[in-house]
PDB file of N, CA, C and O in Angstrom:
ATOM      1  N   MET E   1      18.003  20.657  10.709  1.00 50.00           N
ATOM      2  CA  MET E   1      16.634  20.482  10.315  1.00 50.00           C
ATOM      3  C   MET E   1      15.862  19.950  11.524  1.00 50.00           C
ATOM      4  O   MET E   1      16.260  18.994  12.161  1.00 50.00           O
ATOM      5  N   SER E   2      14.767  20.578  11.848  1.00 57.00           N
ATOM      6  CA  SER E   2      13.979  20.148  12.989  1.00 57.00           C
ATOM      7  C   SER E   2      12.800  19.289  12.518  1.00 57.00           C
ATOM      8  O   SER E   2      12.384  19.344  11.371  1.00 57.00           O
ATOM      9  N   ILE E   3      12.275  18.527  13.438  1.00 61.00           N
ATOM     10  CA  ILE E   3      11.131  17.665  13.149  1.00 61.00           C
ATOM     11  C   ILE E   3       9.884  18.336  13.694  1.00 61.00           C
ATOM     12  O   ILE E   3       9.818  18.681  14.873  1.00 61.00           O
ATOM     13  N   ASP E   4       8.903  18.513  12.842  1.00 62.00           N
ATOM     14  CA  ASP E   4       7.634  19.112  13.238  1.00 62.00           C
ATOM     15  C   ASP E   4       6.800  18.061  13.951  1.00 62.00           C
ATOM     16  O   ASP E   4       6.453  17.039  13.362  1.00 62.00           O
ATOM     17  N   PRO E   5       6.458  18.260  15.236  1.00 64.00           N
ATOM     18  CA  PRO E   5       5.704  17.238  15.963  1.00 64.00           C
ATOM     19  C   PRO E   5       4.286  17.022  15.424  1.00 64.00           C
ATOM     20  O   PRO E   5       3.680  15.993  15.682  1.00 64.00           O
ATOM     21  N   SER E   6       3.758  17.957  14.653  1.00 65.00           N
ATOM     22  CA  SER E   6       2.424  17.770  14.104  1.00 65.00           C
ATOM     23  C   SER E   6       2.446  17.010  12.780  1.00 65.00           C
ATOM     24  O   SER E   6       1.401  16.715  12.217  1.00 65.00           O
ATOM     25  N   ASP E   7       3.634  16.696  12.275  1.00 63.00           N
ATOM     26  CA  ASP E   7       3.765  15.940  11.030  1.00 63.00           C
ATOM     27  C   ASP E   7       3.335  14.499  11.264  1.00 63.00           C
ATOM     28  O   ASP E   7       3.889  13.810  12.116  1.00 63.00           O
ATOM     29  N   PRO E   8       2.333  13.994  10.530  1.00 61.00           N
ATOM     30  CA  PRO E   8       1.842  12.637  10.772  1.00 61.00           C
ATOM     31  C   PRO E   8       2.776  11.538  10.307  1.00 61.00           C
ATOM     32  O   PRO E   8       2.555  10.378  10.581  1.00 61.00           O
ATOM     33  N   GLY E   9       3.838  11.840   9.579  1.00 61.00           N
ATOM     34  CA  GLY E   9       4.780  10.821   9.148  1.00 61.00           C
ATOM     35  C   GLY E   9       4.643  10.447   7.693  1.00 61.00           C
ATOM     36  O   GLY E   9       5.413   9.666   7.188  1.00 61.00           O
ATOM     37  N   HIS E  10       3.665  10.958   7.003  1.00 67.00           N
ATOM     38  CA  HIS E  10       3.470  10.718   5.572  1.00 67.00           C
ATOM     39  C   HIS E  10       3.502   9.250   5.205  1.00 67.00           C
ATOM     40  O   HIS E  10       4.094   8.847   4.215  1.00 67.00           O
ATOM     41  N   GLY E  11       2.897   8.414   6.013  1.00 66.00           N
ATOM     42  CA  GLY E  11       2.760   7.012   5.661  1.00 66.00           C
ATOM     43  C   GLY E  11       3.919   6.130   6.031  1.00 66.00           C
ATOM     44  O   GLY E  11       4.023   5.005   5.550  1.00 66.00           O
ATOM     45  N   HIS E  12       4.806   6.599   6.878  1.00 83.00           N
ATOM     46  CA  HIS E  12       5.932   5.765   7.296  1.00 83.00           C
ATOM     47  C   HIS E  12       5.471   4.834   8.412  1.00 83.00           C
ATOM     48  O   HIS E  12       5.769   5.031   9.577  1.00 83.00           O
ATOM     49  N   SER E  13       4.718   3.818   8.022  1.00 90.00           N
ATOM     50  CA  SER E  13       4.204   2.860   8.994  1.00 90.00           C
ATOM     51  C   SER E  13       4.137   1.480   8.342  1.00 90.00           C
ATOM     52  O   SER E  13       4.199   1.347   7.120  1.00 90.00           O
ATOM     53  N   ALA E  14       3.984   0.481   9.180  1.00 92.00           N
ATOM     54  CA  ALA E  14       3.883  -0.886   8.660  1.00 92.00           C
ATOM     55  C   ALA E  14       2.636  -1.050   7.790  1.00 92.00           C
ATOM     56  O   ALA E  14       2.665  -1.750   6.769  1.00 92.00           O
ATOM     57  N   ALA E  15       1.549  -0.393   8.168  1.00 92.00           N
ATOM     58  CA  ALA E  15       0.312  -0.485   7.378  1.00 92.00           C
ATOM     59  C   ALA E  15       0.512   0.105   5.989  1.00 92.00           C
ATOM     60  O   ALA E  15       0.105  -0.486   4.983  1.00 92.00           O
ATOM     61  N   ALA E  16       1.142   1.256   5.903  1.00 92.00           N
ATOM     62  CA  ALA E  16       1.358   1.902   4.606  1.00 92.00           C
ATOM     63  C   ALA E  16       2.317   1.104   3.734  1.00 92.00           C
ATOM     64  O   ALA E  16       2.060   0.906   2.539  1.00 92.00           O
ATOM     65  N   TRP E  17       3.406   0.637   4.309  1.00 94.00           N
ATOM     66  CA  TRP E  17       4.380  -0.129   3.529  1.00 94.00           C
ATOM     67  C   TRP E  17       3.775  -1.427   3.009  1.00 94.00           C
ATOM     68  O   TRP E  17       4.007  -1.815   1.863  1.00 94.00           O
ATOM     69  N   THR E  18       3.000  -2.103   3.847  1.00 96.00           N
ATOM     70  CA  THR E  18       2.377  -3.359   3.425  1.00 96.00           C
ATOM     71  C   THR E  18       1.367  -3.117   2.315  1.00 96.00           C
ATOM     72  O   THR E  18       1.354  -3.838   1.304  1.00 96.00           O
ATOM     73  N   ALA E  19       0.521  -2.100   2.486  1.00 96.00           N
ATOM     74  CA  ALA E  19      -0.496  -1.799   1.477  1.00 96.00           C
ATOM     75  C   ALA E  19       0.143  -1.425   0.143  1.00 96.00           C
ATOM     76  O   ALA E  19      -0.272  -1.907  -0.911  1.00 96.00           O
ATOM     77  N   VAL E  20       1.156  -0.581   0.186  1.00 96.00           N
ATOM     78  CA  VAL E  20       1.807  -0.146  -1.045  1.00 96.00           C
ATOM     79  C   VAL E  20       2.529  -1.302  -1.727  1.00 96.00           C
ATOM     80  O   VAL E  20       2.503  -1.418  -2.955  1.00 96.00           O
ATOM     81  N   THR E  21       3.144  -2.179  -0.963  1.00 97.00           N
ATOM     82  CA  THR E  21       3.826  -3.332  -1.549  1.00 97.00           C
ATOM     83  C   THR E  21       2.836  -4.261  -2.254  1.00 97.00           C
ATOM     84  O   THR E  21       3.085  -4.708  -3.382  1.00 97.00           O
ATOM     85  N   ILE E  22       1.703  -4.525  -1.613  1.00 98.00           N
ATOM     86  CA  ILE E  22       0.681  -5.382  -2.231  1.00 98.00           C
ATOM     87  C   ILE E  22       0.138  -4.726  -3.495  1.00 98.00           C
ATOM     88  O   ILE E  22      -0.010  -5.370  -4.538  1.00 98.00           O
ATOM     89  N   MET E  23      -0.146  -3.418  -3.419  1.00 98.00           N
ATOM     90  CA  MET E  23      -0.704  -2.731  -4.580  1.00 98.00           C
ATOM     91  C   MET E  23       0.314  -2.607  -5.712  1.00 98.00           C
ATOM     92  O   MET E  23      -0.048  -2.700  -6.892  1.00 98.00           O
ATOM     93  N   LEU E  24       1.588  -2.433  -5.392  1.00 98.00           N
ATOM     94  CA  LEU E  24       2.623  -2.381  -6.415  1.00 98.00           C
ATOM     95  C   LEU E  24       2.748  -3.725  -7.128  1.00 98.00           C
ATOM     96  O   LEU E  24       2.884  -3.782  -8.359  1.00 98.00           O
ATOM     97  N   ALA E  25       2.663  -4.809  -6.367  1.00 98.00           N
ATOM     98  CA  ALA E  25       2.681  -6.141  -6.978  1.00 98.00           C
ATOM     99  C   ALA E  25       1.465  -6.329  -7.885  1.00 98.00           C
ATOM    100  O   ALA E  25       1.579  -6.890  -8.980  1.00 98.00           O
ATOM    101  N   ALA E  26       0.302  -5.840  -7.440  1.00 98.00           N
ATOM    102  CA  ALA E  26      -0.911  -5.957  -8.254  1.00 98.00           C
ATOM    103  C   ALA E  26      -0.771  -5.200  -9.570  1.00 98.00           C
ATOM    104  O   ALA E  26      -1.147  -5.701 -10.635  1.00 98.00           O
ATOM    105  N   PHE E  27      -0.236  -3.987  -9.515  1.00 98.00           N
ATOM    106  CA  PHE E  27      -0.035  -3.206 -10.739  1.00 98.00           C
ATOM    107  C   PHE E  27       0.962  -3.886 -11.673  1.00 98.00           C
ATOM    108  O   PHE E  27       0.763  -3.917 -12.891  1.00 98.00           O
ATOM    109  N   THR E  28       2.018  -4.439 -11.107  1.00 98.00           N
ATOM    110  CA  THR E  28       3.025  -5.111 -11.929  1.00 98.00           C
ATOM    111  C   THR E  28       2.432  -6.345 -12.609  1.00 98.00           C
ATOM    112  O   THR E  28       2.600  -6.538 -13.825  1.00 98.00           O
ATOM    113  N   ILE E  29       1.744  -7.162 -11.846  1.00 98.00           N
ATOM    114  CA  ILE E  29       1.115  -8.363 -12.407  1.00 98.00           C
ATOM    115  C   ILE E  29       0.076  -7.974 -13.459  1.00 98.00           C
ATOM    116  O   ILE E  29       0.004  -8.577 -14.533  1.00 98.00           O
ATOM    117  N   GLY E  30      -0.736  -6.958 -13.148  1.00 98.00           N
ATOM    118  CA  GLY E  30      -1.764  -6.516 -14.086  1.00 98.00           C
ATOM    119  C   GLY E  30      -1.192  -5.983 -15.380  1.00 98.00           C
ATOM    120  O   GLY E  30      -1.735  -6.225 -16.466  1.00 98.00           O
ATOM    121  N   THR E  31      -0.092  -5.258 -15.290  1.00 98.00           N
ATOM    122  CA  THR E  31       0.542  -4.717 -16.489  1.00 98.00           C
ATOM    123  C   THR E  31       1.094  -5.835 -17.373  1.00 98.00           C
ATOM    124  O   THR E  31       0.909  -5.826 -18.592  1.00 98.00           O
ATOM    125  N   ILE E  32       1.754  -6.794 -16.760  1.00 98.00           N
ATOM    126  CA  ILE E  32       2.298  -7.920 -17.524  1.00 98.00           C
ATOM    127  C   ILE E  32       1.165  -8.750 -18.130  1.00 98.00           C
ATOM    128  O   ILE E  32       1.231  -9.159 -19.294  1.00 98.00           O
ATOM    129  N   ALA E  33       0.098  -8.959 -17.351  1.00 98.00           N
ATOM    130  CA  ALA E  33      -1.045  -9.722 -17.856  1.00 98.00           C
ATOM    131  C   ALA E  33      -1.724  -8.995 -19.015  1.00 98.00           C
ATOM    132  O   ALA E  33      -2.162  -9.622 -19.979  1.00 98.00           O
ATOM    133  N   PHE E  34      -1.808  -7.680 -18.928  1.00 98.00           N
ATOM    134  CA  PHE E  34      -2.404  -6.901 -20.011  1.00 98.00           C
ATOM    135  C   PHE E  34      -1.570  -7.014 -21.283  1.00 98.00           C
ATOM    136  O   PHE E  34      -2.100  -7.138 -22.386  1.00 98.00           O
ATOM    137  N   PHE E  35      -0.242  -6.993 -21.122  1.00 98.00           N
ATOM    138  CA  PHE E  35       0.663  -7.118 -22.257  1.00 98.00           C
ATOM    139  C   PHE E  35       0.479  -8.463 -22.963  1.00 98.00           C
ATOM    140  O   PHE E  35       0.504  -8.544 -24.191  1.00 98.00           O
ATOM    141  N   PHE E  36       0.287  -9.527 -22.173  1.00 98.00           N
ATOM    142  CA  PHE E  36       0.112 -10.864 -22.733  1.00 98.00           C
ATOM    143  C   PHE E  36      -1.349 -11.216 -23.003  1.00 98.00           C
ATOM    144  O   PHE E  36      -1.664 -12.368 -23.303  1.00 98.00           O
ATOM    145  N   GLU E  37      -2.233 -10.245 -22.883  1.00 97.00           N
ATOM    146  CA  GLU E  37      -3.669 -10.390 -23.168  1.00 97.00           C
ATOM    147  C   GLU E  37      -4.317 -11.502 -22.351  1.00 97.00           C
ATOM    148  O   GLU E  37      -5.077 -12.321 -22.866  1.00 97.00           O
ATOM    149  N   LEU E  38      -4.031 -11.519 -21.073  1.00 98.00           N
ATOM    150  CA  LEU E  38      -4.629 -12.473 -20.145  1.00 98.00           C
ATOM    151  C   LEU E  38      -5.658 -11.731 -19.300  1.00 98.00           C
ATOM    152  O   LEU E  38      -5.368 -11.255 -18.204  1.00 98.00           O
ATOM    153  N   ALA E  39      -6.864 -11.639 -19.836  1.00 98.00           N
ATOM    154  CA  ALA E  39      -7.907 -10.819 -19.198  1.00 98.00           C
ATOM    155  C   ALA E  39      -8.230 -11.297 -17.786  1.00 98.00           C
ATOM    156  O   ALA E  39      -8.431 -10.482 -16.883  1.00 98.00           O
ATOM    157  N   TRP E  40      -8.268 -12.595 -17.575  1.00 98.00           N
ATOM    158  CA  TRP E  40      -8.599 -13.101 -16.249  1.00 98.00           C
ATOM    159  C   TRP E  40      -7.564 -12.672 -15.216  1.00 98.00           C
ATOM    160  O   TRP E  40      -7.892 -12.380 -14.059  1.00 98.00           O
ATOM    161  N   LEU E  41      -6.289 -12.625 -15.629  1.00 98.00           N
ATOM    162  CA  LEU E  41      -5.235 -12.234 -14.698  1.00 98.00           C
ATOM    163  C   LEU E  41      -5.242 -10.723 -14.459  1.00 98.00           C
ATOM    164  O   LEU E  41      -4.892 -10.260 -13.362  1.00 98.00           O
ATOM    165  N   VAL E  42      -5.662  -9.952 -15.447  1.00 98.00           N
ATOM    166  CA  VAL E  42      -5.822  -8.503 -15.248  1.00 98.00           C
ATOM    167  C   VAL E  42      -6.875  -8.263 -14.172  1.00 98.00           C
ATOM    168  O   VAL E  42      -6.676  -7.466 -13.259  1.00 98.00           O
ATOM    169  N   TRP E  43      -8.000  -8.968 -14.262  1.00 98.00           N
ATOM    170  CA  TRP E  43      -9.058  -8.803 -13.265  1.00 98.00           C
ATOM    171  C   TRP E  43      -8.637  -9.345 -11.903  1.00 98.00           C
ATOM    172  O   TRP E  43      -9.002  -8.781 -10.863  1.00 98.00           O
ATOM    173  N   ALA E  44      -7.869 -10.419 -11.895  1.00 98.00           N
ATOM    174  CA  ALA E  44      -7.364 -10.954 -10.627  1.00 98.00           C
ATOM    175  C   ALA E  44      -6.406  -9.955  -9.962  1.00 98.00           C
ATOM    176  O   ALA E  44      -6.429  -9.782  -8.736  1.00 98.00           O
ATOM    177  N   SER E  45      -5.593  -9.284 -10.762  1.00 98.00           N
ATOM    178  CA  SER E  45      -4.686  -8.281 -10.200  1.00 98.00           C
ATOM    179  C   SER E  45      -5.461  -7.076  -9.683  1.00 98.00           C
ATOM    180  O   SER E  45      -5.064  -6.451  -8.699  1.00 98.00           O
ATOM    181  N   PHE E  46      -6.590  -6.763 -10.325  1.00 98.00           N
ATOM    182  CA  PHE E  46      -7.447  -5.702  -9.801  1.00 98.00           C
ATOM    183  C   PHE E  46      -8.005  -6.113  -8.441  1.00 98.00           C
ATOM    184  O   PHE E  46      -8.076  -5.297  -7.516  1.00 98.00           O
ATOM    185  N   GLY E  47      -8.376  -7.377  -8.306  1.00 98.00           N
ATOM    186  CA  GLY E  47      -8.827  -7.884  -7.011  1.00 98.00           C
ATOM    187  C   GLY E  47      -7.734  -7.794  -5.960  1.00 98.00           C
ATOM    188  O   GLY E  47      -7.985  -7.440  -4.805  1.00 98.00           O
ATOM    189  N   LEU E  48      -6.490  -8.093  -6.358  1.00 98.00           N
ATOM    190  CA  LEU E  48      -5.358  -7.973  -5.446  1.00 98.00           C
ATOM    191  C   LEU E  48      -5.135  -6.521  -5.038  1.00 98.00           C
ATOM    192  O   LEU E  48      -4.761  -6.239  -3.900  1.00 98.00           O
ATOM    193  N   LEU E  49      -5.375  -5.610  -5.953  1.00 98.00           N
ATOM    194  CA  LEU E  49      -5.266  -4.187  -5.643  1.00 98.00           C
ATOM    195  C   LEU E  49      -6.264  -3.806  -4.544  1.00 98.00           C
ATOM    196  O   LEU E  49      -5.913  -3.112  -3.588  1.00 98.00           O
ATOM    197  N   ILE E  50      -7.485  -4.273  -4.663  1.00 98.00           N
ATOM    198  CA  ILE E  50      -8.508  -4.005  -3.654  1.00 98.00           C
ATOM    199  C   ILE E  50      -8.116  -4.646  -2.318  1.00 98.00           C
ATOM    200  O   ILE E  50      -8.305  -4.048  -1.255  1.00 98.00           O
ATOM    201  N   VAL E  51      -7.535  -5.835  -2.368  1.00 98.00           N
ATOM    202  CA  VAL E  51      -7.054  -6.492  -1.150  1.00 98.00           C
ATOM    203  C   VAL E  51      -5.985  -5.636  -0.472  1.00 98.00           C
ATOM    204  O   VAL E  51      -5.976  -5.501   0.757  1.00 98.00           O
ATOM    205  N   GLY E  52      -5.102  -5.033  -1.255  1.00 98.00           N
ATOM    206  CA  GLY E  52      -4.070  -4.161  -0.689  1.00 98.00           C
ATOM    207  C   GLY E  52      -4.659  -2.968   0.040  1.00 98.00           C
ATOM    208  O   GLY E  52      -4.194  -2.592   1.119  1.00 98.00           O
ATOM    209  N   VAL E  53      -5.699  -2.377  -0.531  1.00 97.00           N
ATOM    210  CA  VAL E  53      -6.365  -1.246   0.123  1.00 97.00           C
ATOM    211  C   VAL E  53      -6.989  -1.698   1.439  1.00 97.00           C
ATOM    212  O   VAL E  53      -6.846  -1.032   2.470  1.00 97.00           O
ATOM    213  N   ILE E  54      -7.655  -2.837   1.410  1.00 98.00           N
ATOM    214  CA  ILE E  54      -8.323  -3.345   2.613  1.00 98.00           C
ATOM    215  C   ILE E  54      -7.298  -3.707   3.687  1.00 98.00           C
ATOM    216  O   ILE E  54      -7.481  -3.389   4.872  1.00 98.00           O
ATOM    217  N   VAL E  55      -6.203  -4.346   3.294  1.00 97.00           N
ATOM    218  CA  VAL E  55      -5.157  -4.718   4.254  1.00 97.00           C
ATOM    219  C   VAL E  55      -4.567  -3.471   4.900  1.00 97.00           C
ATOM    220  O   VAL E  55      -4.359  -3.433   6.125  1.00 97.00           O
ATOM    221  N   GLY E  56      -4.299  -2.442   4.118  1.00 95.00           N
ATOM    222  CA  GLY E  56      -3.770  -1.198   4.683  1.00 95.00           C
ATOM    223  C   GLY E  56      -4.726  -0.571   5.674  1.00 95.00           C
ATOM    224  O   GLY E  56      -4.329  -0.103   6.745  1.00 95.00           O
ATOM    225  N   TYR E  57      -6.005  -0.564   5.341  1.00 95.00           N
ATOM    226  CA  TYR E  57      -7.022   0.006   6.230  1.00 95.00           C
ATOM    227  C   TYR E  57      -7.114  -0.791   7.529  1.00 95.00           C
ATOM    228  O   TYR E  57      -7.116  -0.220   8.621  1.00 95.00           O
ATOM    229  N   VAL E  58      -7.175  -2.121   7.402  1.00 96.00           N
ATOM    230  CA  VAL E  58      -7.299  -2.967   8.589  1.00 96.00           C
ATOM    231  C   VAL E  58      -6.062  -2.834   9.475  1.00 96.00           C
ATOM    232  O   VAL E  58      -6.177  -2.707  10.703  1.00 96.00           O
ATOM    233  N   LEU E  59      -4.878  -2.852   8.880  1.00 94.00           N
ATOM    234  CA  LEU E  59      -3.653  -2.720   9.680  1.00 94.00           C
ATOM    235  C   LEU E  59      -3.584  -1.367  10.389  1.00 94.00           C
ATOM    236  O   LEU E  59      -3.111  -1.288  11.522  1.00 94.00           O
ATOM    237  N   SER E  60      -4.056  -0.325   9.738  1.00 92.00           N
ATOM    238  CA  SER E  60      -4.034   0.981  10.404  1.00 92.00           C
ATOM    239  C   SER E  60      -5.023   1.018  11.567  1.00 92.00           C
ATOM    240  O   SER E  60      -4.754   1.634  12.594  1.00 92.00           O
ATOM    241  N   LYS E  61      -6.159   0.345  11.421  1.00 93.00           N
ATOM    242  CA  LYS E  61      -7.143   0.304  12.507  1.00 93.00           C
ATOM    243  C   LYS E  61      -6.681  -0.590  13.658  1.00 93.00           C
ATOM    244  O   LYS E  61      -7.040  -0.365  14.806  1.00 93.00           O
ATOM    245  N   VAL E  62      -5.897  -1.604  13.357  1.00 94.00           N
ATOM    246  CA  VAL E  62      -5.402  -2.515  14.386  1.00 94.00           C
ATOM    247  C   VAL E  62      -4.284  -1.869  15.203  1.00 94.00           C
ATOM    248  O   VAL E  62      -4.022  -2.267  16.327  1.00 94.00           O
ATOM    249  N   GLY E  63      -3.638  -0.852  14.649  1.00 90.00           N
ATOM    250  CA  GLY E  63      -2.606  -0.160  15.406  1.00 90.00           C
ATOM    251  C   GLY E  63      -1.270  -0.045  14.720  1.00 90.00           C
ATOM    252  O   GLY E  63      -0.292   0.386  15.319  1.00 90.00           O
ATOM    253  N   TYR E  64      -1.185  -0.435  13.464  1.00 91.00           N
ATOM    254  CA  TYR E  64       0.079  -0.361  12.745  1.00 91.00           C
ATOM    255  C   TYR E  64       0.164   0.862  11.837  1.00 91.00           C
ATOM    256  O   TYR E  64       1.073   0.964  11.029  1.00 91.00           O
ATOM    257  N   GLY E  65      -0.762   1.786  11.984  1.00 86.00           N
ATOM    258  CA  GLY E  65      -0.787   2.986  11.153  1.00 86.00           C
ATOM    259  C   GLY E  65       0.070   4.099  11.733  1.00 86.00           C
ATOM    260  O   GLY E  65       0.722   3.945  12.765  1.00 86.00           O
ATOM    261  N   VAL E  66       0.042   5.240  11.074  1.00 81.00           N
ATOM    262  CA  VAL E  66       0.833   6.392  11.496  1.00 81.00           C
ATOM    263  C   VAL E  66       0.407   6.886  12.865  1.00 81.00           C
ATOM    264  O   VAL E  66       1.245   7.264  13.681  1.00 81.00           O
ATOM    265  N   SER E  67      -0.877   6.883  13.161  1.00 73.00           N
ATOM    266  CA  SER E  67      -1.339   7.400  14.444  1.00 73.00           C
ATOM    267  C   SER E  67      -0.867   6.545  15.618  1.00 73.00           C
ATOM    268  O   SER E  67      -0.857   6.999  16.744  1.00 73.00           O
ATOM    269  N   ALA E  68      -0.469   5.315  15.341  1.00 55.00           N
ATOM    270  CA  ALA E  68       0.001   4.431  16.399  1.00 55.00           C
ATOM    271  C   ALA E  68       1.482   4.637  16.726  1.00 55.00           C
ATOM    272  O   ALA E  68       1.959   4.184  17.747  1.00 55.00           O
ATOM    273  N   LEU E  69       2.193   5.336  15.841  1.00 51.00           N
ATOM    274  CA  LEU E  69       3.617   5.559  16.077  1.00 51.00           C
ATOM    275  C   LEU E  69       3.803   6.596  17.170  1.00 51.00           C
ATOM    276  O   LEU E  69       3.042   7.543  17.282  1.00 51.00           O
ATOM    277  N   PRO E  70       4.837   6.433  17.990  1.00 59.00           N
ATOM    278  CA  PRO E  70       5.088   7.443  19.020  1.00 59.00           C
ATOM    279  C   PRO E  70       5.520   8.759  18.400  1.00 59.00           C
ATOM    280  O   PRO E  70       6.129   8.789  17.338  1.00 59.00           O
ATOM    281  N   ALA E  71       5.158   9.831  19.055  1.00 57.00           N
ATOM    282  CA  ALA E  71       5.524  11.170  18.566  1.00 57.00           C
ATOM    283  C   ALA E  71       7.037  11.341  18.661  1.00 57.00           C
ATOM    284  O   ALA E  71       7.673  10.912  19.637  1.00 57.00           O
ATOM    285  N   PRO E  72       7.660  11.967  17.639  1.00 59.00           N
ATOM    286  CA  PRO E  72       9.115  12.173  17.679  1.00 59.00           C
ATOM    287  C   PRO E  72       9.475  13.176  18.768  1.00 59.00           C
ATOM    288  O   PRO E  72       8.732  14.117  19.045  1.00 59.00           O
ATOM    289  N   HIS E  73      10.617  12.965  19.392  1.00 58.00           N
ATOM    290  CA  HIS E  73      11.092  13.851  20.446  1.00 58.00           C
ATOM    291  C   HIS E  73      11.992  14.921  19.850  1.00 58.00           C
ATOM    292  O   HIS E  73      12.829  14.634  19.001  1.00 58.00           O
ATOM    293  N   GLY E  74      11.821  16.139  20.277  1.00 53.00           N
ATOM    294  CA  GLY E  74      12.665  17.242  19.807  1.00 53.00           C
ATOM    295  C   GLY E  74      14.025  17.199  20.459  1.00 53.00           C
ATOM    296  O   GLY E  74      14.259  16.528  21.455  1.00 53.00           O
ATOM    297  N   ASN E  75      14.973  17.908  19.891  1.00 51.00           N
ATOM    298  CA  ASN E  75      16.335  17.938  20.447  1.00 51.00           C
ATOM    299  C   ASN E  75      16.443  18.919  21.559  1.00 51.00           C
ATOM    300  O   ASN E  75      16.041  19.919  21.679  1.00 51.00           O
TER     301      ASN E  75
END
């Protein structure tokens, strides 16, 4: 199997992993809070979700995104 050099990596970067981890935690907290009818915590988890999006964007702009990764070398 060869590696296509034009493939951007599909999010295999520190920015993507960090953003997805934060957003996954937000969804988990929000789901549990919704089950226990804690409206304030549902909204707080929504805020955490937005924080995850912002963190991913900022990290990608700082240089931790896919475009910052070195291009893979062919065999």
